[in-house]
Short mmCIF file of C-alpha atoms and ligand atoms in Angstrom, two decimals:
data_model
loop_
_atom_site.label_atom_id
_atom_site.label_comp_id
_atom_site.label_asym_id
_atom_site.label_seq_id
_atom_site.Cartn_x
_atom_site.Cartn_y
_atom_site.Cartn_z
CA UNK K 1 -23.95 -23.57 52.37
CA UNK K 2 -25.46 -19.99 50.98
CA UNK K 3 -28.99 -18.36 50.88
CA UNK K 4 -30.07 -14.84 49.16
CA UNK K 5 -32.89 -12.89 51.27
CA UNK K 6 -33.86 -9.11 50.74
CA UNK K 7 -31.32 -6.08 52.62
CA UNK K 8 -31.68 -3.00 52.18
CA UNK K 9 -31.37 -0.33 49.43
CA UNK K 10 -28.16 2.25 49.13
CA UNK K 11 -28.11 5.33 46.53
CA UNK K 12 -25.03 5.64 44.39
CA UNK K 13 -21.77 7.77 45.49
CA UNK K 14 -20.49 11.04 43.64
CA UNK K 15 -17.38 13.17 43.67
CA UNK K 16 -17.16 15.90 41.38
CA UNK K 17 -13.59 17.31 40.22
CA UNK K 18 -15.37 20.03 39.35
CA UNK K 19 -15.71 19.40 35.42
CA UNK K 20 -17.88 16.04 35.56
CA UNK K 21 -19.84 14.38 38.29
CA UNK K 22 -18.45 10.81 39.02
CA UNK K 23 -20.10 8.02 39.82
CA UNK K 24 -17.78 5.45 41.12
CA UNK K 25 -21.65 3.01 40.01
CA UNK K 26 -24.46 3.33 41.15
CA UNK K 27 -24.24 -0.18 43.63
CA UNK K 28 -26.93 -1.53 44.49
CA UNK K 29 -26.93 -3.77 48.48
CA UNK K 30 -30.03 -5.60 46.96
CA UNK K 31 -29.73 -8.97 48.72
CA UNK K 32 -27.86 -10.59 51.31
CA UNK K 33 -25.92 -14.30 50.73
CA UNK K 34 -25.97 -15.79 54.28
CA UNK K 35 -22.86 -18.29 54.38
CA UNK K 36 -22.62 -21.26 57.69
CA UNK K 37 -19.88 -22.76 58.17
CA UNK K 38 -18.84 -26.30 59.25
CA UNK K 39 -18.87 -25.31 62.75
CA UNK K 40 -22.08 -23.54 62.74
CA UNK K 41 -21.19 -20.13 62.60
CA UNK K 42 -23.05 -17.68 59.60
CA UNK K 43 -22.36 -14.94 57.92
CA UNK K 44 -24.79 -12.48 56.48
CA UNK K 45 -23.05 -11.23 53.47
CA UNK K 46 -24.76 -8.07 51.82
CA UNK K 47 -24.87 -8.31 47.89
CA UNK K 48 -23.16 -5.60 45.70
CA UNK K 49 -24.76 -5.42 41.91
CA UNK K 50 -22.57 -3.02 39.49
CA UNK K 51 -24.08 -1.26 36.75
CA UNK K 52 -22.79 -4.72 34.63
CA UNK K 53 -20.72 -7.56 35.32
CA UNK K 54 -21.59 -9.99 38.38
CA UNK K 55 -22.85 -9.13 42.20
CA UNK K 56 -20.37 -8.96 44.36
CA UNK K 57 -20.31 -11.00 47.90
CA UNK K 58 -18.97 -8.36 50.04
CA UNK K 59 -17.60 -10.25 52.47
CA UNK K 60 -15.53 -7.47 54.27
CA UNK K 61 -17.46 -8.82 58.48
CA UNK K 62 -16.81 -13.03 57.14
CA UNK K 63 -13.56 -13.56 59.91
CA UNK K 64 -15.44 -11.31 62.15
CA UNK K 65 -18.70 -13.83 61.62
CA UNK K 66 -16.97 -16.28 61.02
CA UNK K 67 -13.75 -16.39 61.88
CA UNK K 68 -12.18 -17.65 58.62
CA UNK K 69 -10.92 -15.89 55.04
CA UNK K 70 -11.68 -16.15 51.68
CA UNK K 71 -8.60 -17.91 49.41
CA UNK K 72 -8.21 -16.73 45.94
CA UNK K 73 -4.36 -17.58 44.13
CA UNK K 74 -4.54 -14.28 41.39
CA UNK K 75 -7.65 -12.48 42.89
CA UNK K 76 -9.38 -14.73 40.00
CA UNK K 77 -13.05 -14.09 41.22
CA UNK K 78 -12.08 -12.14 43.82
CA UNK K 79 -13.62 -7.44 43.49
CA UNK K 80 -11.06 -5.53 44.72
CA UNK K 81 -12.24 -2.37 44.72
CA UNK K 82 -15.68 -0.66 42.94
CA UNK K 83 -14.52 1.33 39.79
CA UNK K 84 -15.51 3.41 37.38
CA UNK K 85 -13.76 3.50 34.58
CA UNK K 86 -13.31 0.21 32.47
CA UNK K 87 -15.39 -2.53 32.20
CA UNK K 88 -14.48 -5.81 30.34
CA UNK K 89 -16.76 -8.74 30.06
CA UNK K 90 -14.71 -11.72 29.25
CA UNK K 91 -17.23 -14.22 27.68
CA UNK K 92 -18.96 -11.64 25.08
CA UNK K 93 -15.17 -10.43 23.75
CA UNK K 94 -16.53 -6.66 25.89
CA UNK K 95 -14.31 -3.98 26.51
CA UNK K 96 -16.19 0.16 27.46
CA UNK K 97 -13.76 3.08 28.71
CA UNK K 98 -16.31 5.33 30.75
CA UNK K 99 -19.25 2.96 28.86
CA UNK K 100 -18.02 3.30 25.30
CA UNK K 101 -16.79 0.26 23.48
CA UNK K 102 -13.84 0.49 21.75
CA UNK K 103 -14.71 -0.55 19.27
CA UNK K 104 -15.80 2.72 18.55
CA UNK K 105 -13.53 5.16 20.38
CA UNK K 106 -10.79 2.54 18.70
CA UNK K 107 -12.44 4.32 15.08
CA UNK K 108 -13.35 7.66 15.93
CA UNK K 109 -11.17 8.85 19.04
CA UNK K 110 -7.19 10.54 19.86
CA UNK K 111 -5.39 9.19 22.20
CA UNK K 112 -5.63 12.35 23.97
CA UNK K 113 -9.24 12.69 24.15
CA UNK K 114 -9.10 8.85 25.68
CA UNK K 115 -7.00 10.49 28.26
CA UNK K 116 -9.58 13.50 28.63
CA UNK K 117 -11.96 10.39 29.05
CA UNK K 118 -10.26 7.52 31.76
CA UNK K 119 -9.32 10.56 33.95
CA UNK K 120 -12.25 12.77 34.29
CA UNK K 121 -15.29 10.07 33.33
CA UNK K 122 -16.70 12.10 30.36
CA UNK K 123 -15.87 12.73 26.37
CA UNK K 124 -14.51 16.67 26.58
CA UNK K 125 -16.74 19.18 24.65
CA UNK K 126 -14.14 20.79 21.75
CA UNK K 127 -13.26 23.84 24.31
CA UNK K 128 -12.21 20.97 26.81
CA UNK K 129 -9.95 19.51 24.49
CA UNK K 130 -8.29 22.00 23.46
CA UNK K 131 -7.28 23.28 26.93
CA UNK K 132 -6.66 19.70 27.97
CA UNK K 133 -4.24 19.24 24.73
CA UNK K 134 -2.42 22.59 25.87
CA UNK K 135 -1.52 22.02 28.89
CA UNK K 136 -0.05 18.59 28.23
CA UNK K 137 1.99 20.24 25.42
CA UNK K 138 2.60 22.53 27.94
CA UNK K 139 4.27 19.68 29.81
CA UNK K 140 6.27 17.49 27.53
CA UNK K 141 9.23 18.68 28.57
CA UNK K 142 11.87 17.13 30.71
CA UNK K 143 14.55 19.08 33.79
CA UNK K 144 17.63 19.02 31.58
CA UNK K 145 19.13 16.27 34.63
CA UNK K 146 16.67 13.27 33.67
CA UNK K 147 19.51 13.56 30.25
CA UNK K 148 21.70 13.29 32.59
CA UNK K 149 20.20 10.75 34.88
CA UNK K 150 19.54 8.50 31.74
CA UNK K 151 22.73 8.79 30.07
CA UNK K 152 24.50 7.56 33.58
CA UNK K 153 22.85 3.65 32.08
CA UNK K 154 25.07 1.56 30.64
CA UNK K 155 24.48 2.23 26.73
CA UNK K 156 23.35 -0.91 26.10
CA UNK K 157 20.39 -1.35 29.49
CA UNK K 158 16.97 -2.27 28.34
CA UNK K 159 14.79 0.77 27.58
CA UNK K 160 12.86 -0.39 30.15
CA UNK K 161 14.78 -0.56 32.74
CA UNK K 162 15.72 3.37 32.05
CA UNK K 163 11.82 4.24 32.02
CA UNK K 164 10.95 2.15 35.79
CA UNK K 165 14.61 4.46 37.05
CA UNK K 166 13.34 7.21 35.49
CA UNK K 167 9.75 7.55 36.27
CA UNK K 168 10.93 6.86 40.07
CA UNK K 169 13.28 9.59 40.18
CA UNK K 170 10.36 12.14 38.91
CA UNK K 171 9.35 11.97 42.30
CA UNK K 172 12.66 13.94 43.02
CA UNK K 173 12.12 16.38 40.86
CA UNK K 174 8.44 17.95 41.66
CA UNK K 175 8.50 18.62 45.36
CA UNK K 176 5.41 21.29 45.16
CA UNK K 177 3.10 19.24 43.83
CA UNK K 178 2.86 15.17 45.24
CA UNK K 179 0.51 15.97 48.62
CA UNK K 180 -1.80 13.02 47.75
CA UNK K 181 -4.62 14.75 49.71
CA UNK K 182 -4.51 17.56 47.19
CA UNK K 183 -6.79 17.26 44.02
CA UNK K 184 -4.33 19.80 42.11
CA UNK K 185 -1.69 18.52 42.84
CA UNK K 186 -3.36 14.65 41.90
CA UNK K 187 -4.64 16.14 38.68
CA UNK K 188 -0.67 18.23 37.88
CA UNK K 189 0.75 14.95 38.82
CA UNK K 190 -1.61 12.73 35.99
CA UNK K 191 -1.30 15.52 33.71
CA UNK K 192 2.80 15.73 33.59
CA UNK K 193 3.13 12.26 33.66
CA UNK K 194 1.04 11.76 29.99
CA UNK K 195 2.62 14.69 29.12
CA UNK K 196 6.10 13.30 29.74
CA UNK K 197 6.36 9.66 29.14
CA UNK K 198 6.89 9.86 25.11
CA UNK K 199 9.55 12.61 25.35
CA UNK K 200 10.83 10.09 28.48
CA UNK K 201 10.85 7.00 25.80
CA UNK K 202 12.62 8.71 23.28
CA UNK K 203 15.22 9.39 25.53
CA UNK K 204 15.42 5.58 26.83
CA UNK K 205 15.37 4.45 22.73
CA UNK K 206 17.73 7.33 21.49
CA UNK K 207 20.31 6.40 25.07
CA UNK K 208 20.67 2.74 23.95
CA UNK K 209 21.21 3.92 19.95
CA UNK K 210 24.00 6.67 20.40
CA UNK K 211 21.34 9.29 18.83
CA UNK K 212 21.00 12.73 20.38
CA UNK K 213 17.94 13.42 22.56
CA UNK K 214 14.97 15.67 20.66
CA UNK K 215 13.03 18.19 22.34
CA UNK K 216 9.38 18.10 22.16
CA UNK K 217 7.73 20.43 19.09
CA UNK K 218 4.12 21.36 20.73
CA UNK K 219 3.54 22.54 17.01
CA UNK K 220 3.27 18.24 16.44
CA UNK K 221 0.10 16.68 17.63
CA UNK K 222 0.97 14.37 20.52
CA UNK K 223 1.63 11.00 18.21
CA UNK K 224 3.42 12.92 16.29
CA UNK K 225 5.54 14.86 18.21
CA UNK K 226 6.18 11.10 19.86
CA UNK K 227 7.61 10.01 16.64
CA UNK K 228 9.14 12.74 15.76
CA UNK K 229 11.46 12.33 19.50
CA UNK K 230 12.41 9.05 18.72
CA UNK K 231 12.77 9.07 14.95
CA UNK K 232 14.08 12.53 14.01
CA UNK K 233 18.26 13.84 13.91
CA UNK K 234 19.15 17.97 14.50
CA UNK K 235 20.97 17.59 11.53
CA UNK K 236 17.41 17.34 9.31
CA UNK K 237 13.93 18.56 8.65
CA UNK K 238 11.34 15.97 10.32
CA UNK K 239 7.98 15.12 8.91
CA UNK K 240 5.74 12.54 10.67
CA UNK K 241 4.59 9.33 8.27
CA UNK K 242 1.27 9.97 9.26
CA UNK K 243 0.50 6.02 8.52
CA UNK K 244 2.74 5.35 11.60
CA UNK K 245 0.64 7.88 13.99
CA UNK K 246 -2.32 6.37 12.82
CA UNK K 247 -1.28 2.99 13.70
CA UNK K 248 0.13 4.47 17.18
CA UNK K 249 -2.67 6.46 17.97
CA UNK K 250 -4.96 3.29 18.07
CA UNK K 251 -1.99 0.89 19.95
CA UNK K 252 -2.43 3.38 22.03
CA UNK K 253 -5.88 3.36 22.46
CA UNK K 254 -5.98 0.20 22.87
CA UNK K 255 -3.78 -0.21 25.69
CA UNK K 256 -4.62 3.15 28.11
CA UNK K 257 -6.70 1.03 30.12
CA UNK K 258 -8.26 -2.79 31.05
CA UNK K 259 -9.50 -3.16 34.54
CA UNK K 260 -7.16 -4.26 37.39
CA UNK K 261 -4.73 -6.08 35.23
CA UNK K 262 -1.92 -7.16 37.32
CA UNK K 263 -0.06 -3.68 36.56
CA UNK K 264 -2.85 -1.67 37.39
CA UNK K 265 -3.53 -3.43 40.86
CA UNK K 266 0.41 -3.15 41.93
CA UNK K 267 -0.57 0.87 41.21
CA UNK K 268 -2.81 0.75 43.08
CA UNK K 269 -1.20 -1.78 45.89
CA UNK K 270 1.47 0.58 45.98
CA UNK K 271 -0.38 4.08 46.15
CA UNK K 272 -2.85 2.28 48.63
CA UNK K 273 0.10 3.49 51.33
CA UNK K 274 0.40 7.52 50.40
CA UNK K 275 3.20 6.46 47.82
CA UNK K 276 3.72 9.76 45.77
CA UNK K 277 2.43 9.23 42.18
CA UNK K 278 5.62 8.97 40.47
CA UNK K 279 6.82 6.27 42.86
CA UNK K 280 3.28 4.46 42.26
CA UNK K 281 3.67 4.53 38.61
CA UNK K 282 7.36 3.15 38.87
CA UNK K 283 4.94 0.35 40.53
CA UNK K 284 3.29 -0.20 36.83
CA UNK K 285 5.84 -0.37 34.54
CA UNK K 286 8.13 -2.58 36.97
CA UNK K 287 4.58 -4.84 37.30
CA UNK K 288 4.19 -4.69 33.38
CA UNK K 289 7.74 -5.45 31.89
CA UNK K 290 6.79 -8.71 33.21
CA UNK K 291 6.49 -11.69 29.70
CA UNK K 292 3.28 -12.82 30.91
CA UNK K 293 1.90 -9.11 31.08
CA UNK K 294 3.30 -6.17 29.22
CA UNK K 295 6.19 -8.26 28.06
CA UNK K 296 4.23 -10.56 26.20
CA UNK K 297 4.48 -8.62 22.89
CA UNK K 298 8.04 -8.40 22.91
CA UNK K 299 7.81 -11.98 23.53
CA UNK K 300 5.57 -12.58 21.12
CA UNK K 301 8.01 -10.95 18.53
CA UNK K 302 11.14 -13.26 19.96
CA UNK K 303 9.19 -16.11 19.58
CA UNK K 304 7.72 -15.94 15.91
CA UNK K 305 11.10 -15.31 14.44
CA UNK K 306 12.63 -18.27 16.51
CA UNK K 307 10.09 -20.31 14.88
CA UNK K 308 10.56 -18.80 11.37
CA UNK K 309 14.40 -19.00 12.00
CA UNK K 310 14.57 -22.15 13.33
CA UNK K 311 12.08 -23.71 10.22
CA UNK K 312 10.23 -25.17 13.36
CA UNK K 313 6.61 -26.03 11.87
CA UNK K 314 4.17 -25.09 14.01
CA UNK K 315 1.94 -27.96 14.82
CA UNK K 316 5.64 -28.52 16.26
CA UNK K 317 5.39 -25.20 18.10
CA UNK K 318 1.36 -25.97 19.11
CA UNK K 319 2.64 -29.44 20.71
CA UNK K 320 5.71 -27.73 23.10
CA UNK K 321 2.36 -25.40 24.23
CA UNK K 322 0.61 -28.29 24.87
CA UNK K 323 3.24 -30.41 27.11
CA UNK K 324 3.15 -29.51 30.89
CA UNK K 325 6.38 -30.54 31.53
CA UNK K 326 7.77 -28.21 28.79
CA UNK K 327 7.47 -24.27 30.33
CA UNK K 328 7.44 -23.11 26.76
CA UNK K 329 4.00 -21.16 26.45
CA UNK K 330 2.51 -19.53 22.77
CA UNK K 331 2.66 -15.83 24.25
CA UNK K 332 0.29 -14.10 22.89
CA UNK K 333 -2.40 -16.18 23.43
CA UNK K 334 -4.15 -17.04 27.17
CA UNK K 335 -5.88 -14.14 28.69
CA UNK K 336 -7.44 -14.13 32.77
CA UNK K 337 -11.04 -12.88 31.74
CA UNK K 338 -10.72 -13.01 28.33
CA UNK K 339 -12.23 -15.77 27.64
CA UNK K 340 -14.08 -16.19 24.30
CA UNK K 341 -11.84 -13.01 22.05
CA UNK K 342 -9.61 -9.26 23.30
CA UNK K 343 -11.73 -7.11 20.83
CA UNK K 344 -8.33 -5.19 20.54
CA UNK K 345 -6.71 -8.51 19.12
CA UNK K 346 -9.30 -8.47 16.27
CA UNK K 347 -8.71 -4.62 15.94
CA UNK K 348 -5.65 -4.41 15.84
CA UNK K 349 -5.01 -7.59 14.00
CA UNK K 350 -7.23 -5.75 10.97
CA UNK K 351 -4.68 -2.72 11.52
CA UNK K 352 -1.49 -5.33 11.15
CA UNK K 353 -3.23 -6.20 7.12
CA UNK K 354 -3.04 -2.07 6.45
CA UNK K 355 -0.09 -1.28 8.50
CA UNK K 356 1.66 -4.15 6.15
CA UNK K 357 0.23 -2.86 2.72
CA UNK K 358 1.02 0.75 2.92
CA UNK K 359 4.27 0.47 4.79
CA UNK K 360 6.19 -3.38 3.85
CA UNK K 361 7.42 -5.01 7.11
CA UNK K 362 7.33 -8.51 8.09
CA UNK K 363 4.85 -10.29 5.77
CA UNK K 364 5.68 -14.19 6.38
CA UNK K 365 6.20 -13.47 9.87
CA UNK K 366 2.66 -11.40 9.68
CA UNK K 367 1.64 -14.99 7.54
CA UNK K 368 3.27 -17.01 10.00
CA UNK K 369 1.17 -15.59 13.02
CA UNK K 370 -1.87 -15.80 10.85
CA UNK K 371 -1.09 -19.66 10.55
CA UNK K 372 -0.51 -20.09 14.42
CA UNK K 373 -3.84 -18.06 14.87
CA UNK K 374 -5.79 -20.49 12.48
CA UNK K 375 -3.98 -23.88 13.93
CA UNK K 376 -4.41 -23.37 17.51
CA UNK K 377 -8.04 -22.19 17.35
CA UNK K 378 -8.60 -25.01 15.57
CA UNK K 379 -6.73 -27.51 18.27
CA UNK K 380 -8.95 -28.56 20.73
CA UNK K 381 -6.38 -28.30 23.66
CA UNK K 382 -6.96 -24.85 22.98
CA UNK K 383 -10.69 -23.99 22.90
CA UNK K 384 -10.79 -26.48 25.98
CA UNK K 385 -9.02 -23.94 27.73
CA UNK K 386 -10.68 -20.46 25.74
CA UNK K 387 -7.08 -19.31 23.68
CA UNK K 388 -7.57 -17.12 22.44
CA UNK K 389 -4.55 -14.18 20.65
CA UNK K 390 -4.74 -11.20 23.04
CA UNK K 391 -3.64 -7.51 22.23
CA UNK K 392 0.23 -8.51 22.37
CA UNK K 393 -0.25 -11.49 19.71
CA UNK K 394 -0.93 -8.56 16.82
CA UNK K 395 0.65 -5.45 18.46
CA UNK K 396 4.79 -6.18 18.26
CA UNK K 397 4.17 -7.50 14.27
CA UNK K 398 2.74 -3.53 13.96
CA UNK K 399 5.70 -1.60 16.41
CA UNK K 400 8.71 -3.37 14.21
CA UNK K 401 7.29 -2.47 10.87
CA UNK K 402 6.93 1.20 12.47
CA UNK K 403 10.42 1.11 12.77
CA UNK K 404 9.86 0.38 16.48
CA UNK K 405 12.29 -1.99 18.04
CA UNK K 406 11.48 -5.30 19.98
CA UNK K 407 12.86 -3.92 23.51
CA UNK K 408 10.77 -1.01 23.14
CA UNK K 409 7.61 -3.00 22.53
CA UNK K 410 6.70 -2.71 25.88
CA UNK K 411 7.98 0.97 26.65
CA UNK K 412 5.33 1.38 24.34
CA UNK K 413 2.77 -0.48 26.57
CA UNK K 414 3.96 1.41 29.61
CA UNK K 415 3.87 4.53 28.13
CA UNK K 416 -0.56 3.76 26.51
CA UNK K 417 -0.49 2.77 30.06
CA UNK K 418 0.12 5.14 31.94
CA UNK K 419 -3.33 7.09 32.00
CA UNK K 420 -4.89 3.99 31.98
CA UNK K 421 -2.58 3.79 35.71
CA UNK K 422 -3.04 7.13 36.77
CA UNK K 423 -7.01 7.27 36.50
CA UNK K 424 -6.97 4.16 38.93
CA UNK K 425 -4.78 5.99 41.29
CA UNK K 426 -6.54 8.81 41.90
CA UNK K 427 -10.11 7.18 41.67
CA UNK K 428 -8.04 5.23 44.76
CA UNK K 429 -7.53 8.42 46.46
CA UNK K 430 -11.30 10.03 45.79
CA UNK K 431 -13.03 6.46 46.89
CA UNK K 432 -14.50 7.09 50.19
CA UNK K 433 -14.19 3.02 51.06
CA UNK K 434 -10.16 3.52 50.19
CA UNK K 435 -7.79 1.56 52.35
CA UNK K 436 -4.89 0.70 52.23
CA UNK K 437 -4.36 -2.95 51.04
CA UNK K 438 -3.15 -5.68 53.03
CA UNK K 439 -4.65 -9.39 52.15
CA UNK K 440 -4.05 -12.30 54.62
CA UNK K 441 -2.78 -15.50 53.76
CA UNK K 442 -3.19 -19.53 54.70
CA UNK K 443 0.29 -20.14 56.88
CA UNK K 444 1.37 -24.12 56.05
CA UNK K 445 4.76 -23.35 57.14
CA UNK K 446 6.10 -24.78 60.96
CA UNK K 447 3.39 -25.15 63.77
CA UNK K 448 4.57 -23.20 66.51
CA UNK K 449 7.88 -25.10 68.13
CA UNK K 450 10.43 -23.75 71.20
CA UNK K 451 13.81 -21.94 70.38
CA UNK K 452 16.71 -25.46 71.14
CA UNK K 453 18.03 -24.89 74.21
CA UNK K 454 21.87 -24.05 74.55
CA UNK K 455 24.14 -27.50 75.22
C1 SDX Q 501 -1.65 -9.00 28.84
O1 SDX Q 501 -4.77 -8.80 32.57
C2 SDX Q 501 -5.03 -7.99 31.93
O2 SDX Q 501 -5.70 -7.58 30.78
C3 SDX Q 501 -3.22 -7.90 31.27
C4 SDX Q 501 -3.41 -6.98 29.65
C5 SDX Q 501 -3.99 -5.90 30.12
O3 SDX Q 501 -3.93 -4.99 28.47
O4 SDX Q 501 -3.87 -5.01 31.24
O5 SDX Q 501 -4.83 -8.41 28.71
C6 SDX Q 501 -2.71 -7.09 28.45
O6 SDX Q 501 -0.97 -9.51 29.75
C7 SDX Q 501 -2.50 -9.93 28.42
C8 SDX Q 501 -1.51 -11.66 28.23
C9 SDX Q 501 0.00 -11.52 27.90
N1 SDX Q 501 0.12 -12.53 28.32
C10 SDX Q 501 0.43 -13.71 27.31
O7 SDX Q 501 0.46 -13.76 26.15
C11 SDX Q 501 1.32 -14.46 28.12
C12 SDX Q 501 0.79 -16.01 27.31
N2 SDX Q 501 -0.28 -16.33 28.52
C13 SDX Q 501 0.12 -16.98 29.25
O8 SDX Q 501 0.89 -16.61 30.27
C14 SDX Q 501 -1.66 -17.22 29.58
O9 SDX Q 501 -2.32 -17.17 29.69
C15 SDX Q 501 -1.67 -15.85 31.58
C16 SDX Q 501 -1.18 -15.31 32.03
C17 SDX Q 501 -1.67 -14.70 30.16
C18 SDX Q 501 -3.11 -15.92 31.45
O10 SDX Q 501 -2.96 -16.69 32.82
P1 SDX Q 501 -3.86 -17.59 33.63
O11 SDX Q 501 -5.33 -16.58 33.40
O12 SDX Q 501 -3.57 -17.55 34.91
O13 SDX Q 501 -4.07 -18.71 32.94
P2 SDX Q 501 -3.38 -20.58 33.46
O14 SDX Q 501 -2.11 -19.87 33.63
O15 SDX Q 501 -4.39 -20.68 34.46
O16 SDX Q 501 -4.20 -21.22 32.37
C19 SDX Q 501 -4.53 -22.14 32.27
C20 SDX Q 501 -4.88 -22.90 31.71
C21 SDX Q 501 -3.90 -23.56 31.81
O17 SDX Q 501 -3.75 -25.42 31.61
P3 SDX Q 501 -4.29 -26.75 32.69
O18 SDX Q 501 -3.31 -26.33 33.30
O19 SDX Q 501 -5.27 -26.09 32.31
O20 SDX Q 501 -3.70 -27.84 31.21
O21 SDX Q 501 -4.08 -22.57 29.76
C22 SDX Q 501 -3.11 -23.45 29.88
C23 SDX Q 501 -2.34 -23.13 30.69
O22 SDX Q 501 -1.04 -24.02 31.06
N3 SDX Q 501 -2.22 -21.50 29.20
C24 SDX Q 501 -1.97 -22.15 28.77
C25 SDX Q 501 -1.33 -20.48 27.79
N4 SDX Q 501 -2.25 -19.90 28.53
C26 SDX Q 501 -3.07 -20.54 29.67
N5 SDX Q 501 -1.15 -23.22 27.87
C27 SDX Q 501 -0.26 -23.00 26.02
N6 SDX Q 501 0.26 -21.12 25.90
C28 SDX Q 501 -0.42 -20.17 26.47
N7 SDX Q 501 -0.60 -19.02 26.21
#
């Protein structure tokens, strides 16, 4: 039984990174909810209200008061932390980065401006933006031994395997700046990661093609530099394709952060033990690789290719996705939080049309995707379960039209999400309520028993 009563109110918690005062949210502890167990024990659970979103019952004293845990596999209704970085309203299809709607940032901002916003909490002034851009440009190169490290992988290694190993190995190059308790070390590590991810991603790509690794060209913008690292060859001049640059800028902005998704929660959990920033971000790369998460964009294209090549009807594909005896799921559909539509999918679908008009590309695959979307949205199974296209459904079509191979799609996602991961990692270290993560469990194993006596 839960009842709500009046309780004390606390003010906002602030911390200052020297540029902008950041608030981890104006939390108002305005009420309590009383929980009484079937054994008669009870606990007053303070209710916390954030800036947006549902109230939260603070259950930290529940075990002490009532001797019980909470059970929430997959943490579908558990707030693991307080955060002021990103907000999602799954019912309304809302995504805010530091309060700014994703639609407005997608239309007006750049990826580096979004990086600044996510890291420091406010949009930069023109001077701050120029300073930040210069800092990032000065860190785009990697130690020459990183080339040797990546060349040590098999020629057919998956780029995500190479990225995972290389990001973790960065901690072996920066002994001078991985003191997690030093805000300056945390800041320079974030800048290094944002700056170096495009360089490392392009090395992973060119290693798998047997092509030479290009050096960054700091006269170019962040995204122009990435396209040059990926597609230029030393033998020729390279001019970035501005249509591709615009599309990639959008994809990076849309994938930059997304609250406590699986990979971000993994980074927070790893970082909560005091792991250095590079090791912590490497755990995010590992988690993102799964096909239920960031690996979905590669899985969507494999699914569309398989449907196209097999000649299977859309109706047959949808029936397979609905069949409980078939493990097949429609890749690019469904989301733990969005139970209406993923606002990023709508933005990316529009960009898909533009890219295919400008650059050509898999129009038949895009038409197949549109038909699949149309038919699932009309199907009761998907409507009842509120399954809509997510950000991964269309991104693969754009990336392929830009000439990026499928096994690099999740690397692109990781490159974009690095700023989200490191911003959450930093926010955790600046949170006065920061503790090492250590969930409990429901033990369902054998009851206590004695070791059998030796006969
Ligand atoms: C990302 O968390 C984030 O924010 C992630 C992300 C980010 O930016 O970080 O948004 C990026 O990871 C997007 C999601 C990409 N993954 C995919 O597209 C893979 C396909 N989607 C599913 O695996 C699934 O929808 C999840 C993993 C995304 C969500 O899983 P949930 O919330 O645990 O949903 P569920 O498994 O409890 O499913 C509820 C019902 C089930 O049916 P019933 O048991 O109720 O009968 O919906 C069904 C599921 O079988 N279902 C699907 C389905 N997704 C869910 N059925 C067919 N096809 C699907 N895609």
